Coordinates of C-alpha atoms in Angstrom, one line a residue:
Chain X
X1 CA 81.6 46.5 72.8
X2 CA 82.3 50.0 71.2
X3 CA 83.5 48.7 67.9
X4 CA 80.4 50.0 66.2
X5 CA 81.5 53.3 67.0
X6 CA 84.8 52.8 64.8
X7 CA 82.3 52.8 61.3
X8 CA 82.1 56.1 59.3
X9 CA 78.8 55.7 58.9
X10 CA 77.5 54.9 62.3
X11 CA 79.5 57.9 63.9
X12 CA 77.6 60.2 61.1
X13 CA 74.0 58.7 61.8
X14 CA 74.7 59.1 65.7
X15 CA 75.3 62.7 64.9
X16 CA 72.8 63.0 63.0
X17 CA 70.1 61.2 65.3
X18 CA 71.5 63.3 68.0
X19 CA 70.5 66.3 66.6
X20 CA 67.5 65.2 65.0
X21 CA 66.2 63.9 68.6
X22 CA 66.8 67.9 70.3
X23 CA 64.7 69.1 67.4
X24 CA 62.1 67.0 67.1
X25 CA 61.4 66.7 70.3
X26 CA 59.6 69.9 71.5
X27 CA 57.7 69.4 67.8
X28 CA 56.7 66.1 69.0
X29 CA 55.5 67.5 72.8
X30 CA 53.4 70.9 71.4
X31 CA 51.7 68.0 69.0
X32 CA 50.6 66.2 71.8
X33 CA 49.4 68.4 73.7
X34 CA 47.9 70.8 70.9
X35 CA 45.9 67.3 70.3
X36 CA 48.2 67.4 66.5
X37 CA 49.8 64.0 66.9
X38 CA 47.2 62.5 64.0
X39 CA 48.0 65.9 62.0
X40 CA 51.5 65.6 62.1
X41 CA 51.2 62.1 60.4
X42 CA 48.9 63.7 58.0
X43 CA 51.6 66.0 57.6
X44 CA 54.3 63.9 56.5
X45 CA 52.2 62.2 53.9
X46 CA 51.4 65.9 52.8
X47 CA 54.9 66.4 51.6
X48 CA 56.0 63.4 49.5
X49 CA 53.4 64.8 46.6
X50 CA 56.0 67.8 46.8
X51 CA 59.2 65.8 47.1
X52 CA 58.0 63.6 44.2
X53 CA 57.4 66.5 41.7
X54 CA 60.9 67.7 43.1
X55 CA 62.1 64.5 41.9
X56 CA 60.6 64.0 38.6
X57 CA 61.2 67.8 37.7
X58 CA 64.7 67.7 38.8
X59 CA 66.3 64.2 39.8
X60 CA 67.4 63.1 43.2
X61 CA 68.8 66.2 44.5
X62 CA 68.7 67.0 48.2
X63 CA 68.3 71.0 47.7
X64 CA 65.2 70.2 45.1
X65 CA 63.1 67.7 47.3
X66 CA 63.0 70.0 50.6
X67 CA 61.7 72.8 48.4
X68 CA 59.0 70.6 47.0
X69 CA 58.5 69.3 50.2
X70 CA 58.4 72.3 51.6
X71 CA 56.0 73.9 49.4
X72 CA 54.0 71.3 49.4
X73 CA 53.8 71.0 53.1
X74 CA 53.2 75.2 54.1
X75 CA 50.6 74.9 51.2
X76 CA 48.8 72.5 53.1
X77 CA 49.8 74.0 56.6
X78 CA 48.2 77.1 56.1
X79 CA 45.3 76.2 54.3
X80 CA 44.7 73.8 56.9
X81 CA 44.6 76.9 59.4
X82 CA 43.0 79.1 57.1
X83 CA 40.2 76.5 56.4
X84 CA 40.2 75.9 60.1
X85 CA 39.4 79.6 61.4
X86 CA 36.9 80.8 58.8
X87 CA 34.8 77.3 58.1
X88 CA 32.8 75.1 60.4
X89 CA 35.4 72.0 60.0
X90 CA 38.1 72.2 62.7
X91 CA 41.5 71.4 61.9
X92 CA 41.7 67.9 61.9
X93 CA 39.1 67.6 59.1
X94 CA 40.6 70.0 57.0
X95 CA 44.2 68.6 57.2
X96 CA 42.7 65.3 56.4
X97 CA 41.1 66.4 53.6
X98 CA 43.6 68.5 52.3
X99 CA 47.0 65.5 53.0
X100 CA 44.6 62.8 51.3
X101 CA 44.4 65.0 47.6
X102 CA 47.9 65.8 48.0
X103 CA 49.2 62.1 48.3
X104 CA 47.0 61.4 45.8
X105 CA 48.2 64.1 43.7
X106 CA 51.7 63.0 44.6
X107 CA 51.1 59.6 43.7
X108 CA 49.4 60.0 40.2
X109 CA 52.2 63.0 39.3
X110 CA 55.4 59.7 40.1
X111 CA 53.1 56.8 38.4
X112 CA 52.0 59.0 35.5
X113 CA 55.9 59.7 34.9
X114 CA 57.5 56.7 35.8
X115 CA 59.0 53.8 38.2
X116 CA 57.7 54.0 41.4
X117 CA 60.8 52.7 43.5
X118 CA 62.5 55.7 44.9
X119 CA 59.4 56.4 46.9
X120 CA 59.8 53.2 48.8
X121 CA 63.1 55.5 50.3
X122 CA 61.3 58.3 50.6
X123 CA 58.9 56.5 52.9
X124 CA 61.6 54.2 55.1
X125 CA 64.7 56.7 54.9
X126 CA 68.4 54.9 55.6
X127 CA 69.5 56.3 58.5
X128 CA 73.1 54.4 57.8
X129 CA 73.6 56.4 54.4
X130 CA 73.6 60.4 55.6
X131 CA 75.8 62.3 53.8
X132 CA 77.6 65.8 54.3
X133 CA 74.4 68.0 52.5
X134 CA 71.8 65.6 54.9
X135 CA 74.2 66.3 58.0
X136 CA 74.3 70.3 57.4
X137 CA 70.3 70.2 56.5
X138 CA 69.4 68.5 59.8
X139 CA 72.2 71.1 61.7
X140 CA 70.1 74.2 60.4
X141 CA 66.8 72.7 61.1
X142 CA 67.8 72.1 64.5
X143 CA 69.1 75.5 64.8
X144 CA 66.1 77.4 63.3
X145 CA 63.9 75.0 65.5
X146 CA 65.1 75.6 69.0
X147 CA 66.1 79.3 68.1
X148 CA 62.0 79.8 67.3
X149 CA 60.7 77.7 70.5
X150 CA 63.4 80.1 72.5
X151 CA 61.4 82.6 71.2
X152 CA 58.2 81.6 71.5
X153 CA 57.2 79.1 74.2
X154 CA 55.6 81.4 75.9
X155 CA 53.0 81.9 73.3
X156 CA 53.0 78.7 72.6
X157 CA 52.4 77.8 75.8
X158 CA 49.9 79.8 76.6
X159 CA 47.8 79.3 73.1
X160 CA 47.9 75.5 73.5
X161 CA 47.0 75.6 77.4
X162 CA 44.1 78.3 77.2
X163 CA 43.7 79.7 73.7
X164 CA 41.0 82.0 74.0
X165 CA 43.0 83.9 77.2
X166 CA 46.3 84.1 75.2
X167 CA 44.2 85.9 72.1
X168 CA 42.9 88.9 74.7
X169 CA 47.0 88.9 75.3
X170 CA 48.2 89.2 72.3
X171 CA 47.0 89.7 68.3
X172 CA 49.7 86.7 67.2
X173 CA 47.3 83.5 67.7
X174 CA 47.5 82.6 63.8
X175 CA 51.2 83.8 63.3
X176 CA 52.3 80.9 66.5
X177 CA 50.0 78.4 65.0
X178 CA 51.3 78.7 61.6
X179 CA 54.9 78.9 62.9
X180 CA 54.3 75.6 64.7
X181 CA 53.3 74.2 61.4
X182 CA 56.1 75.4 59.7
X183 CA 58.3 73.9 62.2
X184 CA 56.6 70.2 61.6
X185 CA 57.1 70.5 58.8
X186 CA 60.7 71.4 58.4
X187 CA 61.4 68.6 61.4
X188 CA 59.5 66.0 58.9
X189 CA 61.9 67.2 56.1
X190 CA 65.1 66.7 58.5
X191 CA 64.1 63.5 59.7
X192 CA 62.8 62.4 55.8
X193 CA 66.5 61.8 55.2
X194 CA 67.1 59.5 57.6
X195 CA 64.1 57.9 59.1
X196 CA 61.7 58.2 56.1
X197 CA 58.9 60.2 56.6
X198 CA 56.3 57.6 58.0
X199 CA 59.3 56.7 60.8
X200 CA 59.7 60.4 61.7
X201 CA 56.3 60.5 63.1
X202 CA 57.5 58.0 65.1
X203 CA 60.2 59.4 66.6
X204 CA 58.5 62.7 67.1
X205 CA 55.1 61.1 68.8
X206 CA 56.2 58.2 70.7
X207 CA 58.4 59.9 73.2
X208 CA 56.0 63.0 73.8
X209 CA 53.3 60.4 74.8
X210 CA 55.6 58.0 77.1
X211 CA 57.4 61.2 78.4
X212 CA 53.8 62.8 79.1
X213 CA 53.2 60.0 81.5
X214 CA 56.0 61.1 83.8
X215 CA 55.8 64.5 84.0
X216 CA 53.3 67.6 85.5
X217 CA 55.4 70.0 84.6
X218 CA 56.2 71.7 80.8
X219 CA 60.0 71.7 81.7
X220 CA 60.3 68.2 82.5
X221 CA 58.5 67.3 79.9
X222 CA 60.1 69.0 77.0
X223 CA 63.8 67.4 78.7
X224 CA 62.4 63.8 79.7
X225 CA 60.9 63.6 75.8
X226 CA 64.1 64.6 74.5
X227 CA 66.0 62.1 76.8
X228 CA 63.2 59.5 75.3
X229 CA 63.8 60.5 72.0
X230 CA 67.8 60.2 72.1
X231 CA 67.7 56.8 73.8
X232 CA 65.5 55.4 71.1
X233 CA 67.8 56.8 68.2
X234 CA 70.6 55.3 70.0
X235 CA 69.4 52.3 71.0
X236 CA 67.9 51.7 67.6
X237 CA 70.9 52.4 65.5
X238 CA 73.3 49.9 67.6
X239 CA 70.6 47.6 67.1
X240 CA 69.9 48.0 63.5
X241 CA 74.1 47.5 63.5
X242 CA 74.1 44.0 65.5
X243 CA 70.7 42.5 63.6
X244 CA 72.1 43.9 60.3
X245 CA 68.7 43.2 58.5
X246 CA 66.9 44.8 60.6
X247 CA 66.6 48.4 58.6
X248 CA 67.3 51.6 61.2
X249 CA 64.2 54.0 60.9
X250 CA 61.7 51.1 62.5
X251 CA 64.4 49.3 64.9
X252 CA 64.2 53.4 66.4
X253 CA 61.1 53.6 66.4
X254 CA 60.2 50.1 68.2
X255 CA 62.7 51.4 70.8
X256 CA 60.5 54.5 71.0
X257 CA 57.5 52.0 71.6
X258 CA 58.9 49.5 74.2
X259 CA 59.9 53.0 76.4
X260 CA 55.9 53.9 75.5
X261 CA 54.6 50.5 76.9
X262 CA 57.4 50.3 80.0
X263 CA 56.0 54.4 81.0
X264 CA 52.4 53.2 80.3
X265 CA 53.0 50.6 82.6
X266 CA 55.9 51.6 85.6
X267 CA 54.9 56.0 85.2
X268 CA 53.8 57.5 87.9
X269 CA 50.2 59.0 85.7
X270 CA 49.9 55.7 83.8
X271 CA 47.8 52.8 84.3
X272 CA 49.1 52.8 87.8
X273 CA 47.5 56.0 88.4
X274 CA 44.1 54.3 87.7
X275 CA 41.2 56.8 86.5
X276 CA 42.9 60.8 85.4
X277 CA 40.4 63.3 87.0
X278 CA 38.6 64.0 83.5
X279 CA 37.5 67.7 83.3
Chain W
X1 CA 36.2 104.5 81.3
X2 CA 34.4 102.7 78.7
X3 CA 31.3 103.4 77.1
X4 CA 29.1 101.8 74.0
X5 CA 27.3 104.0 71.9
X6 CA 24.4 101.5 69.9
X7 CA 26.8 98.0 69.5
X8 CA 25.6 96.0 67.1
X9 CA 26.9 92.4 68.3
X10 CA 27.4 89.9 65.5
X11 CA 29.4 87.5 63.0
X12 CA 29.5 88.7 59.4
X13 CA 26.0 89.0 58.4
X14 CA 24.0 87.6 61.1
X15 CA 23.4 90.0 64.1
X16 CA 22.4 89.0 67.3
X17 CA 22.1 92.1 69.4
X18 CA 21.2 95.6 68.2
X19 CA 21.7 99.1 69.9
X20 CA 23.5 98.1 73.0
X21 CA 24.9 100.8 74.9
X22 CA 26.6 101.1 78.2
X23 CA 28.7 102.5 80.2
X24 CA 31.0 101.9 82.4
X25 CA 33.1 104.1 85.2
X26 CA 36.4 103.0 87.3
X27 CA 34.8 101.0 90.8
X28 CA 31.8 100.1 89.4
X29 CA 30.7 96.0 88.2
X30 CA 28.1 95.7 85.8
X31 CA 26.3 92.6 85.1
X32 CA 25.5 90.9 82.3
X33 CA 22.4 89.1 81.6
X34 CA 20.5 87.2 78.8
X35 CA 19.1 83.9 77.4
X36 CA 21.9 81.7 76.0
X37 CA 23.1 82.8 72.4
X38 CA 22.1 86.4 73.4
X39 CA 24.8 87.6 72.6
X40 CA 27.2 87.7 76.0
X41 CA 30.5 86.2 75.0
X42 CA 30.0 88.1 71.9
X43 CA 30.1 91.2 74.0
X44 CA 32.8 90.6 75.9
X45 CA 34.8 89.5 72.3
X46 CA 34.2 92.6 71.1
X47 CA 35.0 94.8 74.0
X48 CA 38.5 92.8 74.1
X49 CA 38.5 93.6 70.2
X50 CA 38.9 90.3 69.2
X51 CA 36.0 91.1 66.7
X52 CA 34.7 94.6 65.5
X53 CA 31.5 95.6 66.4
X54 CA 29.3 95.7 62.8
X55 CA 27.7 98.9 63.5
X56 CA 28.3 101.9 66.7
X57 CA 31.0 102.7 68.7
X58 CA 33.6 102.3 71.6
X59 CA 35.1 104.7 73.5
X60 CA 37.2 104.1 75.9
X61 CA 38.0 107.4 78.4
X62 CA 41.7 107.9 77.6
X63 CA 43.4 105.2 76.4
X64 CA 42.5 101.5 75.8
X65 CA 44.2 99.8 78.7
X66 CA 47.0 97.5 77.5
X67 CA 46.1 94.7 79.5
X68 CA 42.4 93.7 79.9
X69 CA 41.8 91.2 82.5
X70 CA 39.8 88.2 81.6
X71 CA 39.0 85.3 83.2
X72 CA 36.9 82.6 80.8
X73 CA 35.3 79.5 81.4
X74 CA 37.0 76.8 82.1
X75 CA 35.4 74.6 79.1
X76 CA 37.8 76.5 77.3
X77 CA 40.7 75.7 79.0
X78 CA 43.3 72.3 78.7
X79 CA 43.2 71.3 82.3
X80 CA 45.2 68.0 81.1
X81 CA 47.9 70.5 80.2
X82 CA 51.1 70.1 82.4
X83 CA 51.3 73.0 84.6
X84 CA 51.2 73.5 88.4
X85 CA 48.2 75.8 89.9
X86 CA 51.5 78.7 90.5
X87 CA 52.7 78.5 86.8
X88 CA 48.6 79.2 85.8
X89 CA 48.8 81.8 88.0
X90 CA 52.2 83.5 86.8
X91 CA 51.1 83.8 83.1
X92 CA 48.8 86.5 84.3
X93 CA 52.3 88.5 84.4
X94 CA 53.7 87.0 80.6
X95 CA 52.0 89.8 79.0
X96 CA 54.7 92.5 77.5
X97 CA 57.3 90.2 78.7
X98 CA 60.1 89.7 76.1
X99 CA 61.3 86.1 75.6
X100 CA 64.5 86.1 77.6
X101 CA 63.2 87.9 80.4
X102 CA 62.1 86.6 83.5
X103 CA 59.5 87.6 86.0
X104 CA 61.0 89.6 88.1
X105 CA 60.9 90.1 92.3
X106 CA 57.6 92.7 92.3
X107 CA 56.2 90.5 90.0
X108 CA 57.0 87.2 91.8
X109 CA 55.9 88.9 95.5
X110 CA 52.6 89.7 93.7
X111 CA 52.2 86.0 92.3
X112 CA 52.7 85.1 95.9
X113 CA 50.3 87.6 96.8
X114 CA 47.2 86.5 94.9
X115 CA 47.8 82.8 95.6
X116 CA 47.2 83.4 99.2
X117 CA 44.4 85.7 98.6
X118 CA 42.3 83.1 96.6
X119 CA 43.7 80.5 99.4
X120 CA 46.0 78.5 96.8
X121 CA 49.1 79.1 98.6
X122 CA 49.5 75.5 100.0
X123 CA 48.5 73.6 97.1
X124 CA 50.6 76.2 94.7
X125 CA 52.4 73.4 93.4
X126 CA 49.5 71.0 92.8
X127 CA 49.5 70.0 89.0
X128 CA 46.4 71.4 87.4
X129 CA 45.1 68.0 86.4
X130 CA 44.5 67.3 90.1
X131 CA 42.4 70.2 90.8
X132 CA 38.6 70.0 91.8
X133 CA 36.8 72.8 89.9
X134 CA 36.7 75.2 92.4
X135 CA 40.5 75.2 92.9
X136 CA 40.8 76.0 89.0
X137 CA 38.5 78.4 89.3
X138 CA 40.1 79.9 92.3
X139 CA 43.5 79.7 90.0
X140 CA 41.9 81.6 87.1
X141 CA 41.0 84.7 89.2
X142 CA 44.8 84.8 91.0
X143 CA 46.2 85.0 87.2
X144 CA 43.6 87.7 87.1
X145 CA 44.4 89.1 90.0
X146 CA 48.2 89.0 88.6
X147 CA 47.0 90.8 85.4
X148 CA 46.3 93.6 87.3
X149 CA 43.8 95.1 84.9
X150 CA 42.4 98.8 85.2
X151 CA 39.3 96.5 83.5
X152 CA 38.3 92.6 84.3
X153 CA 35.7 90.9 81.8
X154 CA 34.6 88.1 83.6
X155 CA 32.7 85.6 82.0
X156 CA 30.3 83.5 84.2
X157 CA 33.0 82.8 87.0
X158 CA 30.1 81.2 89.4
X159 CA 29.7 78.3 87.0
X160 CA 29.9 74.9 89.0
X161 CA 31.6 75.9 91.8
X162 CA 29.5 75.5 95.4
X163 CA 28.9 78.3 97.9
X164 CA 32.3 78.7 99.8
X165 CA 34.6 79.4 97.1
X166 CA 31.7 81.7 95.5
X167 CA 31.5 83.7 98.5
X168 CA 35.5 83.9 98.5
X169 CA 35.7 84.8 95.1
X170 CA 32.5 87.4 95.5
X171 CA 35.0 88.7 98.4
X172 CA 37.6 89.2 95.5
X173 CA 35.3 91.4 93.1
X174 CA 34.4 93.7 95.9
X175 CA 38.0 94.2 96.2
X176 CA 39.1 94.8 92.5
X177 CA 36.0 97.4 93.0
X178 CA 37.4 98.6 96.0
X179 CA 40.8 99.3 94.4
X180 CA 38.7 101.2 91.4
X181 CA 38.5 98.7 89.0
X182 CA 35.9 98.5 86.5
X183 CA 34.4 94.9 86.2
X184 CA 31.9 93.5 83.7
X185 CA 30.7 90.1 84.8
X186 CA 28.4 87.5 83.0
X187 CA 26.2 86.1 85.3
X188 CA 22.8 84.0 85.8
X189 CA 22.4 83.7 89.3
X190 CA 20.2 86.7 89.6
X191 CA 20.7 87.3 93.2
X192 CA 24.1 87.2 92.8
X193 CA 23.4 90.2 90.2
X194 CA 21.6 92.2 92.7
X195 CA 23.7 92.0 95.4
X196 CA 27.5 92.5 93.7
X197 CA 26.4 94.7 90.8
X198 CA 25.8 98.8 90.1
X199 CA 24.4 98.8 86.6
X200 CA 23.4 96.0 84.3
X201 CA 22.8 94.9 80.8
X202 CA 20.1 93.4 79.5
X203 CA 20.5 91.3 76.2
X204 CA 17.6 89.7 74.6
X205 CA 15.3 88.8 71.8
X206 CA 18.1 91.2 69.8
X207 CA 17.7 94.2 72.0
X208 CA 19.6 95.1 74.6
X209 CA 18.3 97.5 77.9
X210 CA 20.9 98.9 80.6
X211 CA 20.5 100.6 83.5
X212 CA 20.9 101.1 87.1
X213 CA 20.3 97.0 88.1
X214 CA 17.5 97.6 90.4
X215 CA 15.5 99.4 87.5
X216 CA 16.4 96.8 85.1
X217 CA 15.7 93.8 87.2
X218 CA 11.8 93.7 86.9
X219 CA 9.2 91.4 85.8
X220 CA 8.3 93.3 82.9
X221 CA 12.0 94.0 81.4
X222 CA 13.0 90.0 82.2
X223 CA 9.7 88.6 80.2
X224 CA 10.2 91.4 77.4
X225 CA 13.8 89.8 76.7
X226 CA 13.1 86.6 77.1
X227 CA 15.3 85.9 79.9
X228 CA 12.5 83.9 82.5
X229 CA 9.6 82.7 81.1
X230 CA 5.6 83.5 83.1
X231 CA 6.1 80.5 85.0
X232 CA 9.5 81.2 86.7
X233 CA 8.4 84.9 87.0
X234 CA 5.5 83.7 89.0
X235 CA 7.6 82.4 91.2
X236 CA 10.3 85.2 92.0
X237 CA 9.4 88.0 93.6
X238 CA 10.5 90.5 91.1
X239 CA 9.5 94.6 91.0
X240 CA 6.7 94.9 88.1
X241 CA 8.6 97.4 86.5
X242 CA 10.5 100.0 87.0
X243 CA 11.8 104.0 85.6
X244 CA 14.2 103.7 82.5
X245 CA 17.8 104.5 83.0
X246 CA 19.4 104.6 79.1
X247 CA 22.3 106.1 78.8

C-alpha cells in the first residue's frame, strides 16, 4: 500500500508539497477574505512575462526565472496598490489591467524570440520532477512566509477585517498590503515549480473557500485550510502515482475541489445553513 | 485638549469646508452636524491625521494622545469576517502591542469589563456574522471602550439601530464624559444633539459655525448651511436665532 513511498521522487514531491501547503495556506485564507482570490490568479499570469524574459535572456535556470518573476510580479504588485490608492479604480481593475499587458508583454517577448514549448511547463509545473535548488527555494519561501504572518497577523487582521479603524491605529496600512502582495507572489513562485502557476492558484484558493465554510473563528480557519491544503497535495500526488497519466498539479487540485463541494454541501455555514445574514 | 484654528477640510485641490474652528476641553461631547458631503468624515480624517488639513491649524493641549478612539460605521466594516463579538472587542487593546505579546490580565479584566457594560457578555462568543446591527454596534463601542482613549471620534454611532440600544449606548457617552473624556460625535438626529451635547459644529454650504449647541441650533444658522430646508424648519420648533459663540 506504501510502496509509492519507496520512489525518490515521490518522497521529494511529498516534501515539497508539505511545505508548500503550510505556506500557501494563510496566502490563500488573507486572499479570501481580503476579496483577492480573482487577483491572486491575475497574479500568477503577471509573472510568466518575467520568467519568460528570465528565460530567453538567460536559459532555463532556476535562480534567473524567480528574479524575472519576481520583478515582474512586485512591479505589478505595487503599481496595482499605488494605482489603487490615488485613482478612482479599485484594485481589482487595476490588477486586471496591469496582469493582461504583462502576459501580453510576456507572450510577444517568448513568440518574438522563439519556440513556445517551455511555457506549456511553466503553466502545468511537474510536481514528480523537483530537484535539490526547487526543494531549498520552496524551504525559504516557507520560512520568510510564516516568519512575516508571525509578525504581522495582527495588522493583517485588523486591515482586512475593518480597514479604516486599523489606519487611526497605525501609519503601516500600505506597508501590510504591499507585504501581502509580496508574499503572493513569492508563494506563486514556490509553487511555479511544482504545480505550474495556473495549478497554484488552485491550491492556494480552494481550501481557503471549503475551510471558510467550517470555521467562525481566524484560528481555525488558518489550521482547517492548511489541513485542506495538505490532504489535497497528498491525496493528489498518490493519485497522480496510481493513474500514471493523470499529470500531478490538476489531480491536487481536483482533490482540493471535491473537499470544496463535500464542505459546500456537509459544513456547518454551507448550503445547509440556508440564507448567511447579509450585512 | 484640542482646538482648530480656521481648518480648511479638503482632498488635493477641491475644498469642502473653509475656516472651521473649534475647540474642544476634557468632559465635554461636541456634535457634529451638516448636509451629506459637508465635510464630516473629512473632519474626523483629519483630526485622526489620516490627511493634513490644506490650510490652519491643530493644536492639541500637550501632547497628541497615542491612541484616539474611533468607532466608524459599520459600512465600513467586514462583518463576514471570521471573528467572535469578544475577539472585535479585544482589538481595541492590539494597539502598541508587539507581535509576540499577549494581552495581558488588566487588559483581559477590562475586555470583560466593557462586554458587560454594552450587555455583550452572554453572547461574547457569538461569531460576528450572526449579529443583528445593534449587537455590532454595541461591539464597536466595547472595543472603544477597550481603547481607552483620552479622545473618542465617533462617527454617526445611532445609525440603524432602534431606541433601546441607543438609549444604552447614549448611557455609555455620558460616562466616557463622566470619566473626562473628550468626545466628538457625528450625528443627525437633532434631538439627540441637544440633549447629549455641550458645543457643536456646524458644517455647510463650505462654512463652518461652532458654538455653545443651543446658540447654534436655530432656524436661521440650520437654513444658512443648508442643513433643513423651509419646509422641515416649518415644522420643528427651532429658536429663530440666537448670540454667536466663535471661538
Amino acid at each position: 500500500m506504501f510502496d509509492w513511498l519507496a520512489y525518490d521522487f515521490m518522497q521529494r514531491a511529498l516534501v515539497a508539497s508539505s511545505i508548500l501547503s503550510i505556506s500557501i495556506a494563510p496566502v490563500g485564507v488573507f486572499l479570501v477574505l481580503r476579496r483577492l482570490s480573482l487577483a491572486g490568479e491575475a497574479m500568477a499570469h503577471a509573472i510568466v512575462p518575467g520568467i519568460v524574459i528570465a528565460f530567453v535572456a538567460f536559459g532555463l535556470s532556476v535562480i534567473s526565472m524567480i528574479t524575472g518573476g519576481m520583478i515582474a510580479g512586485i512591479v505589478v504588485a505595487l503599481a496595482t496598490s499605488m494605482l489603487a490608492r490615488r485613482t478612482l479604480i479599485r484594485e481589482d481593475g487595476s490588477l486586471a489591467s496591469l496582469y493582461l499587458i504583462a502576459l501580453a508583454l510576456g507572450i510577444f517577448i517568448l513568440s518574438a524570440a522563439g519556440s513556445a514549448v517551455p511555457l506549456k511547463s511553466f503553466l502545468f509545473g511537474s510536481a514528480l520532477g523537483i530537484g535539490d535548488d526547487t526543494l531549498v527555494l520552496i524551504g525559504v519561501i516557507a520560512t520568510i512566509t510564516l516568519f512575516s504572518f508571525a509578525i504581522m497577523l495582527r495588522p493583517l487582521i485588523s486591515a482586512t477585517f475593518d480597514p479604516v479603524f486599523f489606519e487611526t491605529q497605525s501609519r503601516h496600512l500600505g506597508l501590510v498590503q504591499q507585504w501581502f502582495m509580496f508574499l503572493l507572489v513569492l508563494n506563486l513562485l514556490a509553487a511555479f515549480k511544482s504545480l505550474g502557476t495556473l495549478m497554484a492558484v488552485g491550491l492556494m484558493i480552494l481550501p481557503a473557500t471549503a475551510a471558510r465554510y467550517w470555521v467562525s473563528t481566524i484560528t481555525g480557519y488558518l489550521l482547517l485550510t492548511f489541513i485542506f491544503a495538505l490532504l489535497s497535495c497528498w491525496a493528489g500526488l498518490i493519485l497522480s502515482f496510481y493513474l500514471s497519466n493523470v499529470p500531478t498539479g490538476p489531480a491536487i487540485v481536483l482533490v482540493a475541489g471535491c473537499i470544496f463541494f463535500i464542505s459546500l454541501f456537509c459544513a456547518p455555514l454551507g448550503l445547509l445553513r440556508g440564507s448567511i445574514v447579509r450585512k | 485638549m484640542l482646538s482648530l484654528h480656521d481648518i480648511a477640510l479638503g482632498y488635493s485641490g477641491e475644498t469642502i469646508a473653509d475656516n472651521v474652528s473649534l475647540s474642544l476641553e476634557a468632559g465635554q461631547i461636541c456634535a457634529v452636524i451638516g448636509h451629506n458631503g459637508a465635510g464630516k468624515s473629512t473632519l474626523l480624517r483629519t483630526i485622526m491625521g489620516l490627511q493634513p488639513p490644506l490650510a490652519g491649524r491643530i493644536a492639541w493641549t500637550g501632547a497628541k494622545p497615542r491612541t484616539i478612539g474611533y468607532l466608524g460605521r459599520s459600512t465600513e466594516i467586514d462583518c463576514q469576517f471570521p471573528v467572535r463579538i469578544k475577539d472585535v472587542v479585544a482589538m481595541g487593546a492590539w494597539n502598541g502591542l508587539d507581535f509576540w505579546t499577549g494581552i495581558d490580565s488588566a487588559k483581559t479584566r477590562q475586555i470583560d469589563d466593557a462586554l458587560a457594560r454594552t450587555g455583550l457578555a452572554k453572547i461574547a462568543d457569538r461569531p460576528l456574522f450572526e449579529c443583528s446591527s445593534g449587537q455590532l454596534q454595541r461591539c464597536f463601542f466595547a472595543r472603544a471602550i477597550v481603547q481607552d482613549a483620552p479622545i473618542l471620534l465617533l462617527d454617526e454611532p445611532f445609525s440603524a439601530i432602534d431606541q433601546t440600544t441607543q438609549a444604552q449606548l447614549v448611557e455609555i457617552i455620558q460616562q466616557w464624559r463622566a470619566e473626562g473624556r473628550a468626545i466628538l460625535i457625528v450625528l443627525h438626529d437633532l434631538s439627540a444633539v441637544m440633549t447629549l451635547s455641550d458645543s457643536c459644529l456646524l458644517l455647510g454650504r463650505h462654512r463652518a459655525r461652532f458654538g455653545q449647541t443651543t446658540q447654534i441650533i436655530t432656524r436661521q444658522n440650520l437654513l444658512s448651511h443648508d442643513y433643513i430646508t423651509e419646509a422641515q424648519a416649518s415644522l420643528l420648533s427651532l429658536p429663530e436665532s440666537a448670540g454667536e459663540c466663535d471661538v
